[in-house]
PDB file of C-alpha atoms in Angstrom:
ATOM      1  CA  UNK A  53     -13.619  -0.333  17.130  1.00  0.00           C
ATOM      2  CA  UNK A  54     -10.749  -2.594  16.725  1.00  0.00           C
ATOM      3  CA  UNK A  55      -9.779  -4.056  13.299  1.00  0.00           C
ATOM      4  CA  UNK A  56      -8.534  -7.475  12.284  1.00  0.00           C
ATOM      5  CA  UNK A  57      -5.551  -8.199  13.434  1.00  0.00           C
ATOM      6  CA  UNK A  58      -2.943 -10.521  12.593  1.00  0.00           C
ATOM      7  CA  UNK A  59       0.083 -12.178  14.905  1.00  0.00           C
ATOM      8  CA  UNK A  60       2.568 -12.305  14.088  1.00  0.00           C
ATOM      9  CA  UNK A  61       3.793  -9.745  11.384  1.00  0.00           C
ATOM     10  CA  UNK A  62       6.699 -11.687  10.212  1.00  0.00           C
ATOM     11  CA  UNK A  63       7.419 -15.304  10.994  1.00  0.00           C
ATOM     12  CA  UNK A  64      10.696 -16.814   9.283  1.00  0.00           C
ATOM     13  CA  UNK A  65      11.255 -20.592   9.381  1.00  0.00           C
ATOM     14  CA  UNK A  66      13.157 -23.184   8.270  1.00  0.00           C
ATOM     15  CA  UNK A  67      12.153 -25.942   5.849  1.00  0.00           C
ATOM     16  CA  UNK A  68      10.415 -28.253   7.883  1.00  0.00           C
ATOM     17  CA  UNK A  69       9.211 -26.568  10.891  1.00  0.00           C
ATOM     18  CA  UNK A  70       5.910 -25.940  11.845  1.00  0.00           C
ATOM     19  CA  UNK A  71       4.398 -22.443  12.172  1.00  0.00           C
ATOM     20  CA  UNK A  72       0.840 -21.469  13.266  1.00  0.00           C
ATOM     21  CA  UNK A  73      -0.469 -17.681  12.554  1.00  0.00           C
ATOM     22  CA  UNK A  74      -3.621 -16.286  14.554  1.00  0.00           C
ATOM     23  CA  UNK A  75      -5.951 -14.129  13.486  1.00  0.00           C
ATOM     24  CA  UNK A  76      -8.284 -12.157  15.207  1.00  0.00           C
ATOM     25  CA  UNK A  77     -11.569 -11.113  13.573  1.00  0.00           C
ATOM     26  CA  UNK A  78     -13.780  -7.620  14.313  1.00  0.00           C
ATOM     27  CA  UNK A  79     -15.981  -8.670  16.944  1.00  0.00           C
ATOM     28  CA  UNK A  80     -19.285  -9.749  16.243  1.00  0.00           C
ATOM     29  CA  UNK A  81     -17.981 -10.373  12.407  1.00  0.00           C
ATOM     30  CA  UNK A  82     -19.014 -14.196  11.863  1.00  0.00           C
ATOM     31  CA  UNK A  83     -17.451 -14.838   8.623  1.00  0.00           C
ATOM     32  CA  UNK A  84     -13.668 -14.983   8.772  1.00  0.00           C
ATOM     33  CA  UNK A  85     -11.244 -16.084   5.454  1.00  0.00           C
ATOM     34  CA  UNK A  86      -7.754 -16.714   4.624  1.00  0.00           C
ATOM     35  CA  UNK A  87      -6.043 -15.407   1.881  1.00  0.00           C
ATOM     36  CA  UNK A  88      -2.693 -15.632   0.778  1.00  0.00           C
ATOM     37  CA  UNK A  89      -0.175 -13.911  -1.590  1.00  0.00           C
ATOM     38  CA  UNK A  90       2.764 -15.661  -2.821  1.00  0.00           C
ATOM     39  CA  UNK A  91       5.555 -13.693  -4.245  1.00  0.00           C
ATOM     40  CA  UNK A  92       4.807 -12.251  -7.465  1.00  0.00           C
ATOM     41  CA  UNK A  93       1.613 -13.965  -7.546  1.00  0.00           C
ATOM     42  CA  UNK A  94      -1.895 -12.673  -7.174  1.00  0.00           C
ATOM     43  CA  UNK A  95      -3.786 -12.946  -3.550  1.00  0.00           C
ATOM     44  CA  UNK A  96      -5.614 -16.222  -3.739  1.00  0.00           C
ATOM     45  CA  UNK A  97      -8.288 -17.491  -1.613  1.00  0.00           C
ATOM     46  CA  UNK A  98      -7.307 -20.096   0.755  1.00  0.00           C
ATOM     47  CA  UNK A  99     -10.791 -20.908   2.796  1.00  0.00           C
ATOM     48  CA  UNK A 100     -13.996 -19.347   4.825  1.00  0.00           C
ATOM     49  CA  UNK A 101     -15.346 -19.762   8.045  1.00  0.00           C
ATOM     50  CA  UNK A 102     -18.814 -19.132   8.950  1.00  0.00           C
ATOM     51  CA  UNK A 103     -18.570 -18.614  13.243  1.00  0.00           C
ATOM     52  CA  UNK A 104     -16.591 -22.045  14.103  1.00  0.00           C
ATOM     53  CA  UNK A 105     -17.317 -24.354  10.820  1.00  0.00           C
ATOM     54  CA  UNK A 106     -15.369 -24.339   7.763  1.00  0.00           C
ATOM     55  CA  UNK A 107     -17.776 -22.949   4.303  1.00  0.00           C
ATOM     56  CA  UNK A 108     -15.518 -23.146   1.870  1.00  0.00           C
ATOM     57  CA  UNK A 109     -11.681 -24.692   2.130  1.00  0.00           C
ATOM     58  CA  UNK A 110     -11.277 -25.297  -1.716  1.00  0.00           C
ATOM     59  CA  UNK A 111      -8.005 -23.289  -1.683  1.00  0.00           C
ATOM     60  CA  UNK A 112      -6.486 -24.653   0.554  1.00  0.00           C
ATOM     61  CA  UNK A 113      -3.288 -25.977  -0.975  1.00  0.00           C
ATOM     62  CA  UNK A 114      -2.594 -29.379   0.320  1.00  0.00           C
ATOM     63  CA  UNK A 115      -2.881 -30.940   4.067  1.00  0.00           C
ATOM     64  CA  UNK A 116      -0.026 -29.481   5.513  1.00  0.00           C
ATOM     65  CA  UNK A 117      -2.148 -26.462   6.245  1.00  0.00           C
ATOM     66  CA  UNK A 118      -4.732 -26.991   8.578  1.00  0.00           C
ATOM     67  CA  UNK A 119      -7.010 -24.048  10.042  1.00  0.00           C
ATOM     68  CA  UNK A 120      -9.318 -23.592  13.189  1.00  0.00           C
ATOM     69  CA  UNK A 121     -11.530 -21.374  13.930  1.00  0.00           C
ATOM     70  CA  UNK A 122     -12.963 -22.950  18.152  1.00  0.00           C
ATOM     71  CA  UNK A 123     -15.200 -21.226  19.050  1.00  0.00           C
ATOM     72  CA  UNK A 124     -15.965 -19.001  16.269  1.00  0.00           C
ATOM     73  CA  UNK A 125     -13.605 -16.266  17.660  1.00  0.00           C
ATOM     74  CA  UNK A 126     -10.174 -16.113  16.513  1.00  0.00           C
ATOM     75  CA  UNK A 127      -8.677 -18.144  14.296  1.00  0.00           C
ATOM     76  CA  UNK A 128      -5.078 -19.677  13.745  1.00  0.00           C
ATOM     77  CA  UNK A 129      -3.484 -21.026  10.547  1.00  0.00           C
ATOM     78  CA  UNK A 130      -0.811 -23.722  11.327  1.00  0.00           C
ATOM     79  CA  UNK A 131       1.847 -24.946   8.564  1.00  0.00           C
ATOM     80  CA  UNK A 132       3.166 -28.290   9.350  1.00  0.00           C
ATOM     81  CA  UNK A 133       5.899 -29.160   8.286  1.00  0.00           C
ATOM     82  CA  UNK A 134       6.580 -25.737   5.971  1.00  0.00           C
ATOM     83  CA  UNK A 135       7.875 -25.949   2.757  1.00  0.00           C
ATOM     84  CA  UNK A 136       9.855 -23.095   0.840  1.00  0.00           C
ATOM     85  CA  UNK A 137       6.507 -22.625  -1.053  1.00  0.00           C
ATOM     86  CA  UNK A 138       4.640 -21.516   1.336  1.00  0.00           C
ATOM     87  CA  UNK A 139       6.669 -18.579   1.529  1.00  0.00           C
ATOM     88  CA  UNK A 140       4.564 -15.081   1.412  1.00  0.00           C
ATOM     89  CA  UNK A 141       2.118 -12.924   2.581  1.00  0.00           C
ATOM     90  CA  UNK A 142      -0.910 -14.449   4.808  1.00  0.00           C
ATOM     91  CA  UNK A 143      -4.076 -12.086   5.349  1.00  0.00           C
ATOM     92  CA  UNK A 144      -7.267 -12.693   7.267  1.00  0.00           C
ATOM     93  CA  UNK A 145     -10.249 -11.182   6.655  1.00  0.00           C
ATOM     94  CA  UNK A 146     -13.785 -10.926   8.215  1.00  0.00           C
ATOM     95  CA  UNK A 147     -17.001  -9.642   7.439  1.00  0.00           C
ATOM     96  CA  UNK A 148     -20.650  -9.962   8.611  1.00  0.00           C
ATOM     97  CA  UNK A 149     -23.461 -10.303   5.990  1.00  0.00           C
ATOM     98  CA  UNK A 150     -25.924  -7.088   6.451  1.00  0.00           C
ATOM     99  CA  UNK A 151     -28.577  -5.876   3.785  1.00  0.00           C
ATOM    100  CA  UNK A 152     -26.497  -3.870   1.104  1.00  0.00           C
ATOM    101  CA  UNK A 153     -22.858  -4.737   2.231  1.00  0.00           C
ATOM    102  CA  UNK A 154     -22.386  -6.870  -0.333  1.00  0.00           C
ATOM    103  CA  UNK A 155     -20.301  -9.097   2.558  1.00  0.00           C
ATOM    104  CA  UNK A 156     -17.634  -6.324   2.449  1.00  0.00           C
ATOM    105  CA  UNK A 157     -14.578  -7.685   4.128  1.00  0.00           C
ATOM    106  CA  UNK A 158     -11.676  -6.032   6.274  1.00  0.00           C
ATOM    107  CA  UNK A 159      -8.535  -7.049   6.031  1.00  0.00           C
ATOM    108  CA  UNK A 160      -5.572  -7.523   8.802  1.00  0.00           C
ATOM    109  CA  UNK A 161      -2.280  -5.977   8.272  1.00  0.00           C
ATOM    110  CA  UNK A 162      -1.048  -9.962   6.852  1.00  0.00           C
ATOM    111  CA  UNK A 163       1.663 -11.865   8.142  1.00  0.00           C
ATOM    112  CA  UNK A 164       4.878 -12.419   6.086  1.00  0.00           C
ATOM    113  CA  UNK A 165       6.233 -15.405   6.248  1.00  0.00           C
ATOM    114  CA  UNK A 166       9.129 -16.682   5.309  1.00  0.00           C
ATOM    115  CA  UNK A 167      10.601 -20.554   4.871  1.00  0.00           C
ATOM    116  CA  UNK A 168      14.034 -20.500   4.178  1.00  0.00           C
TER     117      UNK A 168
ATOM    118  CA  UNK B 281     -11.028 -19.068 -17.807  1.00  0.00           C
ATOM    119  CA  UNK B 282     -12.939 -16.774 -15.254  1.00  0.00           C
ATOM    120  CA  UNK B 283     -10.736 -14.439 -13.571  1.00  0.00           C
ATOM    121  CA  UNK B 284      -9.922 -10.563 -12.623  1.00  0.00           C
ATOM    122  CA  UNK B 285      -7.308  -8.964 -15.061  1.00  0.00           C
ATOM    123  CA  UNK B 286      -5.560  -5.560 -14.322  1.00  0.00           C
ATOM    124  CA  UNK B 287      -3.355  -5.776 -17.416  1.00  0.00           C
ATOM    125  CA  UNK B 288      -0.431  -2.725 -16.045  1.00  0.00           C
ATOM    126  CA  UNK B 289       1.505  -4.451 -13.551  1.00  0.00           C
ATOM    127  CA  UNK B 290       3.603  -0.838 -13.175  1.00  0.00           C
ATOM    128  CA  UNK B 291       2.272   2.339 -13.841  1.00  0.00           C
ATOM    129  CA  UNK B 292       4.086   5.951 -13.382  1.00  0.00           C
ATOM    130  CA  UNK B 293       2.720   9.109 -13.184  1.00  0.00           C
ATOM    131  CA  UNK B 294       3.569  12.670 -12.348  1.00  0.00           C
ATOM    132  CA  UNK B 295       1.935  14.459  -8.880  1.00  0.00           C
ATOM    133  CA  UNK B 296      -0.894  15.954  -9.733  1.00  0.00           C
ATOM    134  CA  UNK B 297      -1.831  14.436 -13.276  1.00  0.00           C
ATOM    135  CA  UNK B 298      -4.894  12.168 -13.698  1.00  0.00           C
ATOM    136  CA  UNK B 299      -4.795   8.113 -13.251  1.00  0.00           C
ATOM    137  CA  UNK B 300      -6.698   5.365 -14.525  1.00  0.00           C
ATOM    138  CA  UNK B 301      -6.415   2.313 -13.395  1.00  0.00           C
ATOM    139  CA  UNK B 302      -7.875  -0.620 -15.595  1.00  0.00           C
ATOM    140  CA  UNK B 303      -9.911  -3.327 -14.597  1.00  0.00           C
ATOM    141  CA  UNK B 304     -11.855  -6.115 -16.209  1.00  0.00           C
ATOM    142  CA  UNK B 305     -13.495  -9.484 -15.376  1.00  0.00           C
ATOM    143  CA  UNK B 306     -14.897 -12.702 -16.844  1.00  0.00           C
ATOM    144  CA  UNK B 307     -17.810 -13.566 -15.071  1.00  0.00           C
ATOM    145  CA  UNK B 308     -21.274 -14.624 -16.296  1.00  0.00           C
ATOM    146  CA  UNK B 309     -23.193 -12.879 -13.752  1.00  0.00           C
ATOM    147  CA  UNK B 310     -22.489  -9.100 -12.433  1.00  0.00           C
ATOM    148  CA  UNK B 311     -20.072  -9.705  -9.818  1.00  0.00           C
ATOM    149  CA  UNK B 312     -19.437  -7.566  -6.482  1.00  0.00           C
ATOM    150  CA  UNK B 313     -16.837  -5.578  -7.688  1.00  0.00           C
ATOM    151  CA  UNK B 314     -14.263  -3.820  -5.419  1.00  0.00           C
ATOM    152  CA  UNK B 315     -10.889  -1.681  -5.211  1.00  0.00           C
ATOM    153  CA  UNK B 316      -8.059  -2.233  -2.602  1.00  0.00           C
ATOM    154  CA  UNK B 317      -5.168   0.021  -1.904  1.00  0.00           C
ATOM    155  CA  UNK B 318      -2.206  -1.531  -0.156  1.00  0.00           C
ATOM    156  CA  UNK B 319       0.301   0.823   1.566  1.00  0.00           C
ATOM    157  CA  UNK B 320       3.968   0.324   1.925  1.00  0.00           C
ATOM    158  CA  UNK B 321       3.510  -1.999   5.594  1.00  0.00           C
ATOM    159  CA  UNK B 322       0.033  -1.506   5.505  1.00  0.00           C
ATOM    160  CA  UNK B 323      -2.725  -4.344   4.798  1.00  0.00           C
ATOM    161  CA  UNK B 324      -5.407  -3.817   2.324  1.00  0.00           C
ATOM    162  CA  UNK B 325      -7.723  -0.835   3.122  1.00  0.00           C
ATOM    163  CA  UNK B 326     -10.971  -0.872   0.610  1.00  0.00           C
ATOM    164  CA  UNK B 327     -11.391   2.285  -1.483  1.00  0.00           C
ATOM    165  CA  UNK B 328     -14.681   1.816  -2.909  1.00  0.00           C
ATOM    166  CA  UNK B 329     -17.440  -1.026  -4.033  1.00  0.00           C
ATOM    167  CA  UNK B 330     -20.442  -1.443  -6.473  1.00  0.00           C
ATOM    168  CA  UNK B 331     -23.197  -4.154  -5.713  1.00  0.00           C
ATOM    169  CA  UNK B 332     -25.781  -2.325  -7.549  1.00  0.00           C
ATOM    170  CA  UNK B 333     -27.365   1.265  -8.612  1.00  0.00           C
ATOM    171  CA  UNK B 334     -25.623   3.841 -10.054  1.00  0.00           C
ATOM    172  CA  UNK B 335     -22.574   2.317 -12.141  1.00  0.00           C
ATOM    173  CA  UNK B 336     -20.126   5.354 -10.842  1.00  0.00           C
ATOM    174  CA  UNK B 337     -19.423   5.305  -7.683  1.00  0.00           C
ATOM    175  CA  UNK B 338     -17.179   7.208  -5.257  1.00  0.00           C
ATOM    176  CA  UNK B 339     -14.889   6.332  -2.879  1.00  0.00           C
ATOM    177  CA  UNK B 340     -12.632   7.347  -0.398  1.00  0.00           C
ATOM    178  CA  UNK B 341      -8.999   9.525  -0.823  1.00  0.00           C
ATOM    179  CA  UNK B 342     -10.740  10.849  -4.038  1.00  0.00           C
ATOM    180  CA  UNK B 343     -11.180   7.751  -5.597  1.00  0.00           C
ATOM    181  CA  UNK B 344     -13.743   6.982  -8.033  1.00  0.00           C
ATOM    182  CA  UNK B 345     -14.937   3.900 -10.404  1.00  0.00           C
ATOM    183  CA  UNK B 346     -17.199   3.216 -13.298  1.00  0.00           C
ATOM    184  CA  UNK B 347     -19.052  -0.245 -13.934  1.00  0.00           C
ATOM    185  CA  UNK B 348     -19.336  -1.045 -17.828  1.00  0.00           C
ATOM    186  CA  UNK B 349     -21.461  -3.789 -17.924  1.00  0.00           C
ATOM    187  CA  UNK B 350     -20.897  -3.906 -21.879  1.00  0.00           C
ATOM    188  CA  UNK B 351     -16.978  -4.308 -21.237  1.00  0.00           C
ATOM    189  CA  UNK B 352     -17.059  -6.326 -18.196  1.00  0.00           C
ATOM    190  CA  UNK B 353     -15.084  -3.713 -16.505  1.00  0.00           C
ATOM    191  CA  UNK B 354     -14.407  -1.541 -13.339  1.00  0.00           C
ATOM    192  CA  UNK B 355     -11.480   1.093 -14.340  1.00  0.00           C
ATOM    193  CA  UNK B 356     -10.379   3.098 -11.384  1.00  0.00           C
ATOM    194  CA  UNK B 357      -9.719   6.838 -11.496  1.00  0.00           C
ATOM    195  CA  UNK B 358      -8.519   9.403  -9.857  1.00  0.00           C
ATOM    196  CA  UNK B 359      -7.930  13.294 -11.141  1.00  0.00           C
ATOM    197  CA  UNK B 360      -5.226  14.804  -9.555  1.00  0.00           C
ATOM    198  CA  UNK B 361      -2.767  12.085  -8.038  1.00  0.00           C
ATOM    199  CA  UNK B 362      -1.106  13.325  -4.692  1.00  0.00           C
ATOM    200  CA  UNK B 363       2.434  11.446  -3.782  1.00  0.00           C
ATOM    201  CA  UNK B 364       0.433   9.758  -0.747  1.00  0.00           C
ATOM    202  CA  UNK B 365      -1.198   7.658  -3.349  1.00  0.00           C
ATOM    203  CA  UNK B 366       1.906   5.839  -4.075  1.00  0.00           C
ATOM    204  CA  UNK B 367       1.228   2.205  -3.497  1.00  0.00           C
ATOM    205  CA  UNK B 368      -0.359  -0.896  -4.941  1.00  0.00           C
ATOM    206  CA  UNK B 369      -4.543  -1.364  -6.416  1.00  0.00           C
ATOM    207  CA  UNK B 370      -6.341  -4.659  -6.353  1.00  0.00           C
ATOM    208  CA  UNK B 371      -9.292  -5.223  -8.359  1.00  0.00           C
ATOM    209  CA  UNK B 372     -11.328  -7.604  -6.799  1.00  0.00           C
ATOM    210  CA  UNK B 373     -14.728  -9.251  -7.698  1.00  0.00           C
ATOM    211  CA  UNK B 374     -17.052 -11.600  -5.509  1.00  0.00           C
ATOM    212  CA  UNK B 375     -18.260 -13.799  -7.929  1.00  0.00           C
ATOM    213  CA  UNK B 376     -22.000 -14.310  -7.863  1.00  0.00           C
ATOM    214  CA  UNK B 377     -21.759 -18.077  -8.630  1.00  0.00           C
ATOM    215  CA  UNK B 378     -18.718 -19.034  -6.046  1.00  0.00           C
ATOM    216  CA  UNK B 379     -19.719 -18.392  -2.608  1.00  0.00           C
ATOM    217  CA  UNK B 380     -18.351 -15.339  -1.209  1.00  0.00           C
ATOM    218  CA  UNK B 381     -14.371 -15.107  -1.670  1.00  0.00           C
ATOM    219  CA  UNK B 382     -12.796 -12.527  -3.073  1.00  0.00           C
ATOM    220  CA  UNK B 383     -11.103 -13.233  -6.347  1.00  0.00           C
ATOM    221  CA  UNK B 384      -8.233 -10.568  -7.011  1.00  0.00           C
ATOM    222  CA  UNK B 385      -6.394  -9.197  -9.705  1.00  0.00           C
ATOM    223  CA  UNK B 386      -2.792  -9.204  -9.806  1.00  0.00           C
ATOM    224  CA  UNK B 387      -2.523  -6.044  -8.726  1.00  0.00           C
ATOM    225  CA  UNK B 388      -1.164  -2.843 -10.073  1.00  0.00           C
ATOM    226  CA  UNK B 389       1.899  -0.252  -8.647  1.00  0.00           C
ATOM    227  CA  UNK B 390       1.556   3.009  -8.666  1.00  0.00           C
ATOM    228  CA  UNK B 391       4.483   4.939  -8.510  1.00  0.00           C
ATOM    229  CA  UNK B 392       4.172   8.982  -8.514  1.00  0.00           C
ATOM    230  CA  UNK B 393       6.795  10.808  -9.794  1.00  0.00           C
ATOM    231  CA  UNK B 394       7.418  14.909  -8.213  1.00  0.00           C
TER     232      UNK B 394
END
């Protein structure tokens, strides 16, 4: 069975420009989050999808980010314009609620990116 | 403030010695209470979990934790560290009273020393 994945693994950018990271869940998982790790900072939350609508987007940091999820498939993170900030890691995760779990989720490999 | 501290940001050991790695939280209610392990290039791989029942639990690569309720923590262990283990922990908790995110510590590098 395939894990999450994450395209693409590194992304680097100028200040400005718009970038847009995918994420594909495990199939058949119908909760899919965003997290994000900024240098030297700890991995924060940035929002939760439930299939195709949004659950929980309170960390998202400001409305330059805007995430999708049609479908409830994949789901792509887009950056518009990027800011120098935003530099770091970006993982997705997915899980799918079953008795016990305890919602475990899997994590993607993360993409790095960086705004210079 | 509620949060997930792992108070070593660094810690060193020798191949073959015992770790511990510390954990503790600030939550009212039990959390979910988990251990990462991030590779070098790798994304996080889970190492073990505790939702409920016994309060040590095992986990993969040797791994093992204990829930202290009393102390509101989840130390990490391990008793004979191999080089492979080289890499970074993450406490994480899913607090009961937040929805279902993970909340993270800051994480903790383990470097192993031959």
């Amino acid at each position: 069975e395939a894990g999450v994945t994450q395209f693409p693994s590194h992304s680097v950018i100028e200040k400005g420009q718009t970038v847009t990271l995918r994420c594909d869940p495990i199939s058949g998982h119908d909760n899919l989050y965003w997290y994000r790790r900024v240098m030297g900072k700890e991995i924060k939350f940035l929002l939760h999808f439930v299939k195709e609508s949004k659950q929980d987007e309170s960390g998202m940091p400001n409305n330059r980010f805007l995430a999708e999820r049609t479908g409830g498939t994949y789901s792509t993170l887009k950056v518009q314009p990027a800011e120098l900030e935003d530099s770091g890691v970006y993982f997705c995760a997915s899980s799918q609620f079953l008795a016990g779990n305890g919602n475990e989720q899997f994590f993607g490999p993360g993409t790095r990116l960086t705004v210079l | 403030a509620q949060s997930v501290t792992q108070p070593d940001i660094h810690i060193t050991v020798s191949e073959g010695a015992s770790l511990e790695l510390r954990c503790n939280y600030s939550y009212g209610a039990t959390p979910y209470l988990f251990w990462y392990v991030q590779s070098p290039g790798q994304g996080l791989q889970l190492l073990l979990k505790y939702f409920s029942g016994d309060t040590l639990v095992q986990g993969i690569k040797g791994f093992e934790a204990e829930f202290k309720r009393s102390q509101s923590s989840f130390n990490l262990r391990k008793p004979s560290v191999h080089w492979s283990d080289a890499a970074e922990y993450f406490c994480a908790v899913v607090p009961m009273e937040y929805g279902n995110k993970l909340v993270f510590g800051a994480g903790t590098i383990l470097r192993v020393k031959s």
